[in-house]
Structures are given as structure tokens and as C-alpha cells.
XYZ file of N, CA, C and O in Angstrom:
308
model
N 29.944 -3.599 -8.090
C 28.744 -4.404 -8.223
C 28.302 -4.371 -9.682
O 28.355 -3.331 -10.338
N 27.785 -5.742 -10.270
C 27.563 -5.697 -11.707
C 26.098 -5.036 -11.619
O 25.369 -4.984 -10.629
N 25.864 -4.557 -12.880
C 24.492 -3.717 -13.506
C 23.368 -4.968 -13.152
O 22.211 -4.556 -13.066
N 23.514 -6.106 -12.985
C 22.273 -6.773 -12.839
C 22.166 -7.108 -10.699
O 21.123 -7.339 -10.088
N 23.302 -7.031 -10.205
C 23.147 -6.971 -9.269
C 22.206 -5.646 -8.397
O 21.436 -5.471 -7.453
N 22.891 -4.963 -9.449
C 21.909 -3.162 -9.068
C 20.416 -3.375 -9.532
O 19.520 -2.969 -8.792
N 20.171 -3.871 -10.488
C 18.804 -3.699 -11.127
C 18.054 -4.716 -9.585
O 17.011 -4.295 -9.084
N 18.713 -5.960 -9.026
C 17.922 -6.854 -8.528
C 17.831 -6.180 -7.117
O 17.062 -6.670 -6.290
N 18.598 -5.052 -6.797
C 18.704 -4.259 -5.550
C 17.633 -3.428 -5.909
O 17.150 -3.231 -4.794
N 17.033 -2.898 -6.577
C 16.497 -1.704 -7.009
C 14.942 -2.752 -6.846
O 14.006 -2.538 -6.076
N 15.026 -3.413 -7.426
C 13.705 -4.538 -7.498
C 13.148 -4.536 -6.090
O 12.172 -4.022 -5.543
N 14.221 -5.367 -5.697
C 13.731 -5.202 -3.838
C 13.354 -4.204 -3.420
O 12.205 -4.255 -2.980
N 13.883 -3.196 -3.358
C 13.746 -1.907 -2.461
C 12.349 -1.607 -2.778
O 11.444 -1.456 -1.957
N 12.253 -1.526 -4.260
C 10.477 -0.792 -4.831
C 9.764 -1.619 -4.315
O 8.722 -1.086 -3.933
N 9.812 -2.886 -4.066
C 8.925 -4.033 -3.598
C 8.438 -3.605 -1.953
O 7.354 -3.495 -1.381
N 9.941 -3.432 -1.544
C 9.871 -3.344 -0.014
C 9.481 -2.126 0.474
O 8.625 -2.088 1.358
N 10.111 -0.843 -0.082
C 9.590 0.357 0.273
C 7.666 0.807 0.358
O 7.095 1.542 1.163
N 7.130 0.059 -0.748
C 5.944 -0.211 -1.268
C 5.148 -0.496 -0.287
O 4.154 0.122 0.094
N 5.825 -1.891 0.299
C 4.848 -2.618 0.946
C 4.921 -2.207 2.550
O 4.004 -2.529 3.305
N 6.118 -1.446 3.029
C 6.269 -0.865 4.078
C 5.463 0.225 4.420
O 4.803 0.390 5.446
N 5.621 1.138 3.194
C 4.766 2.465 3.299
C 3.043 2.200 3.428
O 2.308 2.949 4.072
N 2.477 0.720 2.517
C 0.950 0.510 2.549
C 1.038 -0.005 4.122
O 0.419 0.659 4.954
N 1.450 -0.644 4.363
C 1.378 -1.298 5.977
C 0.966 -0.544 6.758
O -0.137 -0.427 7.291
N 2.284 0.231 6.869
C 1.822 1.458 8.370
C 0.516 2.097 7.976
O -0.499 2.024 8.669
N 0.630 2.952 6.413
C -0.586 3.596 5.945
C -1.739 2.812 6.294
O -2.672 3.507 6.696
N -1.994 1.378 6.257
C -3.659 0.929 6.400
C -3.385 0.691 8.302
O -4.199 0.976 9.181
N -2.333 0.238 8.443
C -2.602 0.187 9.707
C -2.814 1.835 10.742
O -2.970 1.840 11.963
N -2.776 2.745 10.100
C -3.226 4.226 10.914
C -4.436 4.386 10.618
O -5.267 4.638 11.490
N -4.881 4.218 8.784
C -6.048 4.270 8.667
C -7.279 3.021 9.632
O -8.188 3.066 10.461
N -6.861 2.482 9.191
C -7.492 1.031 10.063
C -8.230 1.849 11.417
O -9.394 2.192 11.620
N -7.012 1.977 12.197
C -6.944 2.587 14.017
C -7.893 3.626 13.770
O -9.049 3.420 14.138
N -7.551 4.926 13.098
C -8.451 5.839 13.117
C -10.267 5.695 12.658
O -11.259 6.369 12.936
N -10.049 4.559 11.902
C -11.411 3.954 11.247
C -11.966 3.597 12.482
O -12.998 4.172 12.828
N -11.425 2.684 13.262
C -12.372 2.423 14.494
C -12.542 3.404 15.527
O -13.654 3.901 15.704
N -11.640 3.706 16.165
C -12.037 4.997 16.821
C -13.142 6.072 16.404
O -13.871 6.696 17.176
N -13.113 6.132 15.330
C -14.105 6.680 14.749
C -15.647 6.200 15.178
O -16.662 6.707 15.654
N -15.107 4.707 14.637
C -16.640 3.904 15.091
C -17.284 3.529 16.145
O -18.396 3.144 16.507
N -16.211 3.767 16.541
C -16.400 3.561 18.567
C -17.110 4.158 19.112
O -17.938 3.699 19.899
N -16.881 5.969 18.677
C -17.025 6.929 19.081
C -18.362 7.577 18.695
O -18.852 8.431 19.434
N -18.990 7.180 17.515
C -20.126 7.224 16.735
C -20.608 6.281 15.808
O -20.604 6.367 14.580
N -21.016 5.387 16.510
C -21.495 3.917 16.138
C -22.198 4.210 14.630
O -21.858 3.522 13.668
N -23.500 5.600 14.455
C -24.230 5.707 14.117
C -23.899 5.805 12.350
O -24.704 5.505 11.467
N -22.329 6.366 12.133
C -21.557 6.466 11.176
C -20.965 5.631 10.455
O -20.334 6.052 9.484
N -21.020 3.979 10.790
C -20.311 3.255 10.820
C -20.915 2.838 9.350
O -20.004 2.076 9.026
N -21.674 2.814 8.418
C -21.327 2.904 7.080
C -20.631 3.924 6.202
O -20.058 3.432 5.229
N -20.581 4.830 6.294
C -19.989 6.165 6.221
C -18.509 5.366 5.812
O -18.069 4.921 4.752
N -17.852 5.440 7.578
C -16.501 5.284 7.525
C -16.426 4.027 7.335
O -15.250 3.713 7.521
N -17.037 3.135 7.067
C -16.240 1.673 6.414
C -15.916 1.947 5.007
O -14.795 1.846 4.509
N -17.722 2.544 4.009
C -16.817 3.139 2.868
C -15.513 3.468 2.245
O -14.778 3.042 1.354
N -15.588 4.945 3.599
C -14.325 5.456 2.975
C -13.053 4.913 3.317
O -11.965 5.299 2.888
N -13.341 3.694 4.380
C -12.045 2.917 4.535
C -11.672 2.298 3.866
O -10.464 2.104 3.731
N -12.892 1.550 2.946
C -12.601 0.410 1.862
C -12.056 1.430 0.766
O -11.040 1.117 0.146
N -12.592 2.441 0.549
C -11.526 3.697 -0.621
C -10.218 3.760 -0.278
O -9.499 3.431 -1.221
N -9.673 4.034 0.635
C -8.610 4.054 1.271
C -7.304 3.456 1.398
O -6.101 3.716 1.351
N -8.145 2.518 1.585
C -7.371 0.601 1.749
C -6.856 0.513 0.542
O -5.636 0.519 0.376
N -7.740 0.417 -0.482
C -7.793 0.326 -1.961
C -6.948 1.512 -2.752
O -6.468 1.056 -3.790
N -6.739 2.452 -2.611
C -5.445 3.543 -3.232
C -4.667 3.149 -2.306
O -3.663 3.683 -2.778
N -4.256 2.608 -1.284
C -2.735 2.587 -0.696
C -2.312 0.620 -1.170
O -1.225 0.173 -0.805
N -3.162 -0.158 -1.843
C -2.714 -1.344 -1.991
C -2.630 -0.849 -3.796
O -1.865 -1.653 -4.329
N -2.942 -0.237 -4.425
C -2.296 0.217 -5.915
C -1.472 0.520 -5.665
O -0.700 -0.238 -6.252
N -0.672 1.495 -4.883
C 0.516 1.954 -4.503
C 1.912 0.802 -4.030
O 3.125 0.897 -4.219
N 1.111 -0.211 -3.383
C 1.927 -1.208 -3.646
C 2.405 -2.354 -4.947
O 3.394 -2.977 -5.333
N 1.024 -2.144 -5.275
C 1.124 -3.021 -6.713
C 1.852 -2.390 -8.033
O 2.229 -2.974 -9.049
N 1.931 -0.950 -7.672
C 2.408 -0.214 -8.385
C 4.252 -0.298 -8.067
O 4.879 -0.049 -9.097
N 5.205 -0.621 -6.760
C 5.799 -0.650 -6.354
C 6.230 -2.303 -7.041
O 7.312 -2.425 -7.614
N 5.293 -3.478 -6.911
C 5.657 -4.274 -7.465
C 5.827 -4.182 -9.163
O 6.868 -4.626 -9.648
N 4.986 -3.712 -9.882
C 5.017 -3.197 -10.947
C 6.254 -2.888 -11.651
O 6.584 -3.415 -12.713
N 6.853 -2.103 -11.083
C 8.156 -1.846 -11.496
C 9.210 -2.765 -11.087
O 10.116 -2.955 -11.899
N 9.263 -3.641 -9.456
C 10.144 -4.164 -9.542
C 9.875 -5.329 -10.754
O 10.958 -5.486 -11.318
N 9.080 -6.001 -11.224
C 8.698 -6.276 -12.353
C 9.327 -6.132 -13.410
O 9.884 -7.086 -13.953
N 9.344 -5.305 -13.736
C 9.987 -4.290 -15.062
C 11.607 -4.280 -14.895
O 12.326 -4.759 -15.771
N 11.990 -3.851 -14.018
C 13.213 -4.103 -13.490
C 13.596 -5.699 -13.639
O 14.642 -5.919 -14.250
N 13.056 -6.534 -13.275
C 13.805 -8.153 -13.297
C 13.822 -8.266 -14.817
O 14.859 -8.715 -15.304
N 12.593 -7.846 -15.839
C 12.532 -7.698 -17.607
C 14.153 -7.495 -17.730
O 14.934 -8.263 -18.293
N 14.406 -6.484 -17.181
C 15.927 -5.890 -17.502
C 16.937 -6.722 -17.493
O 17.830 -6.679 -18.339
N 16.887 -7.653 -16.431
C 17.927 -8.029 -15.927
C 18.519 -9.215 -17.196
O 19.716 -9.299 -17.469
N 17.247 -10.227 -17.998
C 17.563 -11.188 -18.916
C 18.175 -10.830 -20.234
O 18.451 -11.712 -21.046
């Protein structure tokens, strides 16, 4: 496989690994966020807060994932 075929494999993966890992991550946080709220209505600014914190470091983590595949396609020209 040529060096630019690898770089455009490597692109994907950071892209995909990224966006796989934020997925499940907001979707557990998400679930546990409501249950939460379900369970104690009275809290329910509390834990939206810290959901919107949450949400927000696991979607850098993706952008950060795109980021590089980014950098990586730079390579490829």
C-alpha cells in the first residue's frame, strides 16, 4: 500500500474512532442524565449543567479526532 493510501486510512480511523467513542459516551451520559431526573425532578438544573459540561469535553474529543485527520490529508498533497 502506497504512503498516501496509509495516511488516508489513518484519516478515517481518527475521524471514525472519534466519533464512535463521543456517541456511545453522550449516549450513556445522556441515559444516566435522565434517570437522574426522573428520579429527582428537584435537581434537574444541577444535572442539565453538568450534562451540557459533559456533552461539550466529549464533542472536543471528536473535533480533536477530526483535527488530525485534517492534518493528515495536509500530508497527503
Amino acid at each position: 500500500m502506497e504512503q498516501s493510501g496509509l495516511i488516508a486510512l489513518g484519516a478515517a480511523l481518527a475521524v471514525g474512532i472519534a466519533a464512535t467513542g463521543a456517541g456511545v459516551g453522550q449516549g450513556i451520559a445522556s441515559g444516566k442524565a435522565f434517570e437522574s431526573i426522573a428520579r429527582q425532578p428537584e435537581t434537574v438544573g444541577t444535572v442539565r449543567t453538568l450534562l451540557f459540561i459533559a456533552l461539550a469535553f466529549m464533542e472536543t474529543l471528536t473535533i480533536y479526532g477530526l483535527l488530525i485527520a485534517f492534518m493528515l490529508i495536509g500530508k497527503m498533497a
